[in-house]
Amino acid sequence: MGLVLSLASICVYCGSSNLVAEPFKVSTRVIATELAQRGVRVVYGGGHVGLMGILADAALEAGGKVVGIIPEHIRAQEVQHNGLTELIVVPNMHTRKRMMVERADAFIILPGGFGTLDEAFEILTWKKLKLHNKPVFLFNERGYWNELIALVDKTIVEGFAQPSDRTLFQIADSVENLFALLDERSVSEGGSLTGRM
Ligand code: AMP
């Protein structure tokens, strides 16, 4: 079964570092290829470095559509990708993050660093605050996010978050598992931004 049409665009958050182990690169390539082959438009940060670059290249090579959203001041730092279906240059980071959310029907969080963590928690806190109700998938490649998941559990155990917050995202530990979860989700999960961000 393919993806439901409601997940026409998926925003992928991932690392910008080139120094990461090969398996992270391989799975990023596989996920991007699979999304493109399923006709899903990929929305991402617009750079040509690290997993971000691998993601965009693989989706484009597989015939997919890729939309990059990059702030003016980091175009050079993240080596803006010049072969995208659409490259949107925005004035600042906040506009980028907001536009990435608006343009996507769901979010996949791949392994990444500080920027990815920031994006992951922004999308989760916005969901918690009911600014959107779109599916969020954490790709826990080789247990990369184990400590993060444990920390989320701790926030709940210690009373800083509610047990229901654990349902704000789903964890996939393999590419097969990720696409099985994507296939399960439907249009009813979606929702537009309320303009309160
Ligand atoms: P990283 O995971 O640190 O390699 O960054 C991945 C992407 O997140 C890059 O495109 C960063 O520009 C972006 N990003 C988003 N928000 C932030 C932030 N607050 N600090 C740093 N990077 C960020």
mmCIF file of C-alpha atoms and ligand atoms in Angstrom:
data_model
loop_
_atom_site.group_PDB
_atom_site.id
_atom_site.type_symbol
_atom_site.label_atom_id
_atom_site.label_comp_id
_atom_site.label_asym_id
_atom_site.label_seq_id
_atom_site.Cartn_x
_atom_site.Cartn_y
_atom_site.Cartn_z
ATOM 1 C CA MET A 1 0.000 0.000 0.000
ATOM 2 C CA GLY A 2 1.336 3.443 -0.882
ATOM 3 C CA LEU A 3 1.147 6.628 1.115
ATOM 4 C CA VAL A 4 -2.211 8.269 1.406
ATOM 5 C CA LEU A 5 -2.503 11.431 -0.664
ATOM 6 C CA SER A 6 -2.730 13.588 2.444
ATOM 7 C CA LEU A 7 0.988 13.058 3.006
ATOM 8 C CA ALA A 8 1.910 14.725 -0.274
ATOM 9 C CA SER A 9 4.690 16.759 1.322
ATOM 10 C CA ILE A 10 6.967 15.623 4.102
ATOM 11 C CA CYS A 11 9.459 17.819 5.898
ATOM 12 C CA VAL A 12 12.693 16.034 6.766
ATOM 13 C CA TYR A 13 14.934 17.426 9.506
ATOM 14 C CA CYS A 14 18.479 16.050 9.556
ATOM 15 C CA GLY A 15 22.103 16.838 10.276
ATOM 16 C CA SER A 16 24.290 19.179 8.254
ATOM 17 C CA SER A 17 27.599 17.564 9.244
ATOM 18 C CA ASN A 18 29.640 15.593 6.709
ATOM 19 C CA LEU A 19 31.573 13.772 9.427
ATOM 20 C CA VAL A 20 28.967 11.150 10.345
ATOM 21 C CA ALA A 21 29.201 7.373 9.947
ATOM 22 C CA GLU A 22 28.292 5.753 6.640
ATOM 23 C CA PRO A 23 25.112 3.935 7.825
ATOM 24 C CA PHE A 24 23.455 7.298 8.589
ATOM 25 C CA LYS A 25 24.177 8.400 5.023
ATOM 26 C CA VAL A 26 22.944 5.137 3.538
ATOM 27 C CA SER A 27 19.597 5.210 5.336
ATOM 28 C CA THR A 28 19.093 8.898 4.459
ATOM 29 C CA ARG A 29 19.626 8.009 0.796
ATOM 30 C CA VAL A 30 17.192 5.078 1.009
ATOM 31 C CA ILE A 31 14.497 7.137 2.746
ATOM 32 C CA ALA A 32 14.824 9.999 0.227
ATOM 33 C CA THR A 33 14.661 7.598 -2.718
ATOM 34 C CA GLU A 34 11.619 5.857 -1.292
ATOM 35 C CA LEU A 35 9.806 9.163 -0.640
ATOM 36 C CA ALA A 36 10.501 10.304 -4.197
ATOM 37 C CA GLN A 37 9.336 7.018 -5.662
ATOM 38 C CA ARG A 38 6.096 7.316 -3.698
ATOM 39 C CA GLY A 39 5.534 10.765 -5.176
ATOM 40 C CA VAL A 40 6.078 12.554 -1.860
ATOM 41 C CA ARG A 41 7.525 16.060 -2.106
ATOM 42 C CA VAL A 42 10.453 16.556 0.259
ATOM 43 C CA VAL A 43 10.693 19.830 2.185
ATOM 44 C CA TYR A 44 13.995 20.540 3.920
ATOM 45 C CA GLY A 45 16.486 23.229 4.892
ATOM 46 C CA GLY A 46 17.874 23.837 1.390
ATOM 47 C CA GLY A 47 21.535 23.113 2.107
ATOM 48 C CA HIS A 48 23.981 20.879 0.249
ATOM 49 C CA VAL A 49 25.939 19.618 3.235
ATOM 50 C CA GLY A 50 25.790 16.484 5.380
ATOM 51 C CA LEU A 51 22.656 14.353 5.444
ATOM 52 C CA MET A 52 20.720 17.362 4.110
ATOM 53 C CA GLY A 53 22.655 17.282 0.847
ATOM 54 C CA ILE A 54 22.415 13.501 0.581
ATOM 55 C CA LEU A 55 18.667 13.674 1.165
ATOM 56 C CA ALA A 56 18.089 16.254 -1.570
ATOM 57 C CA ASP A 57 20.399 14.615 -4.116
ATOM 58 C CA ALA A 58 18.861 11.164 -3.654
ATOM 59 C CA ALA A 59 15.270 12.410 -3.892
ATOM 60 C CA LEU A 60 16.052 14.414 -7.046
ATOM 61 C CA GLU A 61 17.936 11.477 -8.611
ATOM 62 C CA ALA A 62 14.870 9.302 -8.015
ATOM 63 C CA GLY A 63 12.742 11.840 -9.891
ATOM 64 C CA GLY A 64 11.216 13.458 -6.822
ATOM 65 C CA LYS A 65 10.340 17.062 -6.057
ATOM 66 C CA VAL A 66 12.444 18.800 -3.423
ATOM 67 C CA VAL A 67 11.722 22.172 -1.851
ATOM 68 C CA GLY A 68 14.537 23.863 0.088
ATOM 69 C CA ILE A 69 13.982 26.757 2.458
ATOM 70 C CA ILE A 70 17.145 28.573 3.486
ATOM 71 C CA PRO A 71 17.809 31.836 5.322
ATOM 72 C CA GLU A 72 19.860 34.409 3.459
ATOM 73 C CA HIS A 73 22.632 34.547 6.077
ATOM 74 C CA ILE A 74 23.448 30.812 5.990
ATOM 75 C CA ARG A 75 23.282 30.242 2.238
ATOM 76 C CA ALA A 76 27.076 30.126 2.050
ATOM 77 C CA GLN A 77 27.592 28.165 5.271
ATOM 78 C CA GLU A 78 25.181 25.398 4.312
ATOM 79 C CA VAL A 79 26.088 25.578 0.596
ATOM 80 C CA GLN A 80 22.690 26.258 -0.882
ATOM 81 C CA HIS A 81 21.576 23.463 -3.229
ATOM 82 C CA ASN A 82 21.253 24.805 -6.765
ATOM 83 C CA GLY A 83 19.455 21.876 -8.374
ATOM 84 C CA LEU A 84 16.242 21.878 -6.353
ATOM 85 C CA THR A 85 12.711 21.924 -7.709
ATOM 86 C CA GLU A 86 12.219 25.068 -5.651
ATOM 87 C CA LEU A 87 14.637 27.031 -3.464
ATOM 88 C CA ILE A 88 13.059 29.614 -1.211
ATOM 89 C CA VAL A 89 15.414 32.168 0.326
ATOM 90 C CA VAL A 90 13.966 33.677 3.489
ATOM 91 C CA PRO A 91 15.155 36.550 5.696
ATOM 92 C CA ASN A 92 15.723 34.576 8.892
ATOM 93 C CA MET A 93 15.655 31.246 10.726
ATOM 94 C CA HIS A 94 12.195 31.794 12.175
ATOM 95 C CA THR A 95 10.653 32.323 8.753
ATOM 96 C CA ARG A 96 12.432 29.197 7.509
ATOM 97 C CA LYS A 97 11.140 27.010 10.312
ATOM 98 C CA ARG A 98 7.624 28.351 10.070
ATOM 99 C CA MET A 99 7.533 27.875 6.302
ATOM 100 C CA MET A 100 8.879 24.328 6.596
ATOM 101 C CA VAL A 101 5.988 23.522 8.915
ATOM 102 C CA GLU A 102 3.395 25.182 6.704
ATOM 103 C CA ARG A 103 4.633 23.374 3.600
ATOM 104 C CA ALA A 104 4.560 19.871 5.123
ATOM 105 C CA ASP A 105 1.871 17.312 5.958
ATOM 106 C CA ALA A 106 4.172 15.331 8.255
ATOM 107 C CA PHE A 107 7.705 15.439 9.685
ATOM 108 C CA ILE A 108 10.548 12.950 9.777
ATOM 109 C CA ILE A 109 13.402 13.595 12.185
ATOM 110 C CA LEU A 110 16.573 11.853 11.052
ATOM 111 C CA PRO A 111 19.799 11.842 13.070
ATOM 112 C CA GLY A 112 21.270 15.312 13.456
ATOM 113 C CA GLY A 113 22.919 17.821 15.746
ATOM 114 C CA PHE A 114 21.870 20.983 17.579
ATOM 115 C CA GLY A 115 19.862 22.373 14.655
ATOM 116 C CA THR A 116 17.945 19.120 14.244
ATOM 117 C CA LEU A 117 17.263 18.978 17.990
ATOM 118 C CA ASP A 118 15.972 22.529 17.892
ATOM 119 C CA GLU A 119 13.706 21.758 14.950
ATOM 120 C CA ALA A 120 12.498 18.481 16.506
ATOM 121 C CA PHE A 121 11.487 20.097 19.768
ATOM 122 C CA GLU A 122 9.962 23.088 18.076
ATOM 123 C CA ILE A 123 7.719 20.869 15.977
ATOM 124 C CA LEU A 124 6.807 18.792 19.032
ATOM 125 C CA THR A 125 6.105 21.762 21.288
ATOM 126 C CA TRP A 126 3.999 23.397 18.575
ATOM 127 C CA LYS A 127 2.038 20.149 18.354
ATOM 128 C CA LYS A 128 1.677 20.056 22.146
ATOM 129 C CA LEU A 129 0.352 23.628 22.012
ATOM 130 C CA LYS A 130 -2.083 22.520 19.282
ATOM 131 C CA LEU A 131 -0.616 24.857 16.660
ATOM 132 C CA HIS A 132 -0.693 21.887 14.293
ATOM 133 C CA ASN A 133 -1.696 18.245 14.453
ATOM 134 C CA LYS A 134 0.582 16.652 11.893
ATOM 135 C CA PRO A 135 2.355 13.302 12.339
ATOM 136 C CA VAL A 136 5.957 13.402 13.593
ATOM 137 C CA PHE A 137 8.275 10.422 13.140
ATOM 138 C CA LEU A 138 11.578 10.046 14.953
ATOM 139 C CA PHE A 139 13.950 7.859 12.959
ATOM 140 C CA ASN A 140 15.972 6.109 15.652
ATOM 141 C CA GLU A 141 18.754 4.788 13.459
ATOM 142 C CA ARG A 142 21.123 2.483 15.370
ATOM 143 C CA GLY A 143 19.662 3.787 18.629
ATOM 144 C CA TYR A 144 20.911 7.303 17.847
ATOM 145 C CA TRP A 145 17.996 8.938 19.680
ATOM 146 C CA ASN A 146 17.843 6.499 22.648
ATOM 147 C CA GLU A 147 19.048 9.047 25.196
ATOM 148 C CA LEU A 148 16.628 11.637 23.836
ATOM 149 C CA ILE A 149 13.731 9.193 24.189
ATOM 150 C CA ALA A 150 14.891 8.381 27.729
ATOM 151 C CA LEU A 151 14.973 12.100 28.540
ATOM 152 C CA VAL A 152 11.440 12.550 27.204
ATOM 153 C CA ASP A 153 10.332 9.644 29.414
ATOM 154 C CA LYS A 154 12.065 11.298 32.371
ATOM 155 C CA THR A 155 10.214 14.582 31.804
ATOM 156 C CA ILE A 156 6.997 12.573 32.109
ATOM 157 C CA VAL A 157 8.083 10.496 35.138
ATOM 158 C CA GLU A 158 9.176 13.667 36.957
ATOM 159 C CA GLY A 159 5.928 15.423 36.145
ATOM 160 C CA PHE A 160 7.329 18.056 33.777
ATOM 161 C CA ALA A 161 5.341 16.609 30.880
ATOM 162 C CA GLN A 162 2.171 14.572 30.640
ATOM 163 C CA PRO A 163 1.961 10.888 29.683
ATOM 164 C CA SER A 164 -0.068 11.917 26.633
ATOM 165 C CA ASP A 165 2.951 13.901 25.379
ATOM 166 C CA ARG A 166 4.564 10.582 24.548
ATOM 167 C CA THR A 167 2.020 10.233 21.734
ATOM 168 C CA LEU A 168 3.126 13.461 20.036
ATOM 169 C CA PHE A 169 5.617 11.450 17.985
ATOM 170 C CA GLN A 170 6.191 7.903 16.790
ATOM 171 C CA ILE A 171 9.522 6.118 16.764
ATOM 172 C CA ALA A 172 10.778 4.124 13.782
ATOM 173 C CA ASP A 173 13.893 2.012 14.210
ATOM 174 C CA SER A 174 14.238 0.882 10.603
ATOM 175 C CA VAL A 175 13.404 2.172 7.156
ATOM 176 C CA GLU A 176 10.720 -0.523 6.787
ATOM 177 C CA ASN A 177 9.216 0.453 10.113
ATOM 178 C CA LEU A 178 9.231 4.135 9.129
ATOM 179 C CA PHE A 179 7.306 3.518 5.916
ATOM 180 C CA ALA A 180 4.893 1.157 7.663
ATOM 181 C CA LEU A 181 4.114 3.974 10.137
ATOM 182 C CA LEU A 182 3.747 6.503 7.312
ATOM 183 C CA ASP A 183 1.350 4.181 5.513
ATOM 184 C CA GLU A 184 -0.825 3.943 8.608
ATOM 185 C CA ARG A 185 -1.392 7.666 8.964
ATOM 186 C CA SER A 186 -4.307 9.396 7.324
ATOM 187 C CA VAL A 187 -5.629 12.806 6.422
ATOM 188 C CA SER A 188 -7.443 13.127 9.737
ATOM 189 C CA GLU A 189 -4.075 13.615 11.434
ATOM 190 C CA GLY A 190 -3.348 16.785 9.498
ATOM 191 C CA GLY A 191 -4.208 20.314 10.383
ATOM 192 C CA SER A 192 -3.211 23.805 9.487
ATOM 193 C CA LEU A 193 -1.280 26.282 11.543
ATOM 194 C CA THR A 194 -3.512 28.507 13.548
ATOM 195 C CA GLY A 195 -1.509 31.686 13.105
ATOM 196 C CA ARG A 196 -0.658 31.826 16.791
ATOM 197 C CA MET A 197 3.016 30.855 16.445
HETATM 198 P P1 AMP B 1 22.455 20.357 12.607
HETATM 199 O O1 AMP B 1 21.539 19.295 13.115
HETATM 200 O O2 AMP B 1 23.045 21.205 13.719
HETATM 201 O O3 AMP B 1 23.507 19.836 11.677
HETATM 202 O O4 AMP B 1 21.560 21.393 11.778
HETATM 203 C C1 AMP B 1 20.631 20.930 10.854
HETATM 204 C C2 AMP B 1 19.853 22.082 10.296
HETATM 205 O O5 AMP B 1 19.120 22.714 11.337
HETATM 206 C C3 AMP B 1 20.671 23.179 9.651
HETATM 207 O O6 AMP B 1 20.065 23.500 8.411
HETATM 208 C C4 AMP B 1 20.516 24.350 10.610
HETATM 209 O O7 AMP B 1 20.559 25.581 9.935
HETATM 210 C C5 AMP B 1 19.132 24.113 11.139
HETATM 211 N N1 AMP B 1 18.728 24.830 12.366
HETATM 212 C C6 AMP B 1 17.459 25.114 12.690
HETATM 213 N N2 AMP B 1 17.363 25.753 13.840
HETATM 214 C C7 AMP B 1 18.600 25.909 14.307
HETATM 215 C C8 AMP B 1 19.157 26.505 15.475
HETATM 216 N N3 AMP B 1 18.394 27.085 16.402
HETATM 217 N N4 AMP B 1 20.495 26.436 15.623
HETATM 218 C C9 AMP B 1 21.257 25.847 14.701
HETATM 219 N N5 AMP B 1 20.792 25.279 13.576
HETATM 220 C C10 AMP B 1 19.476 25.314 13.369
#
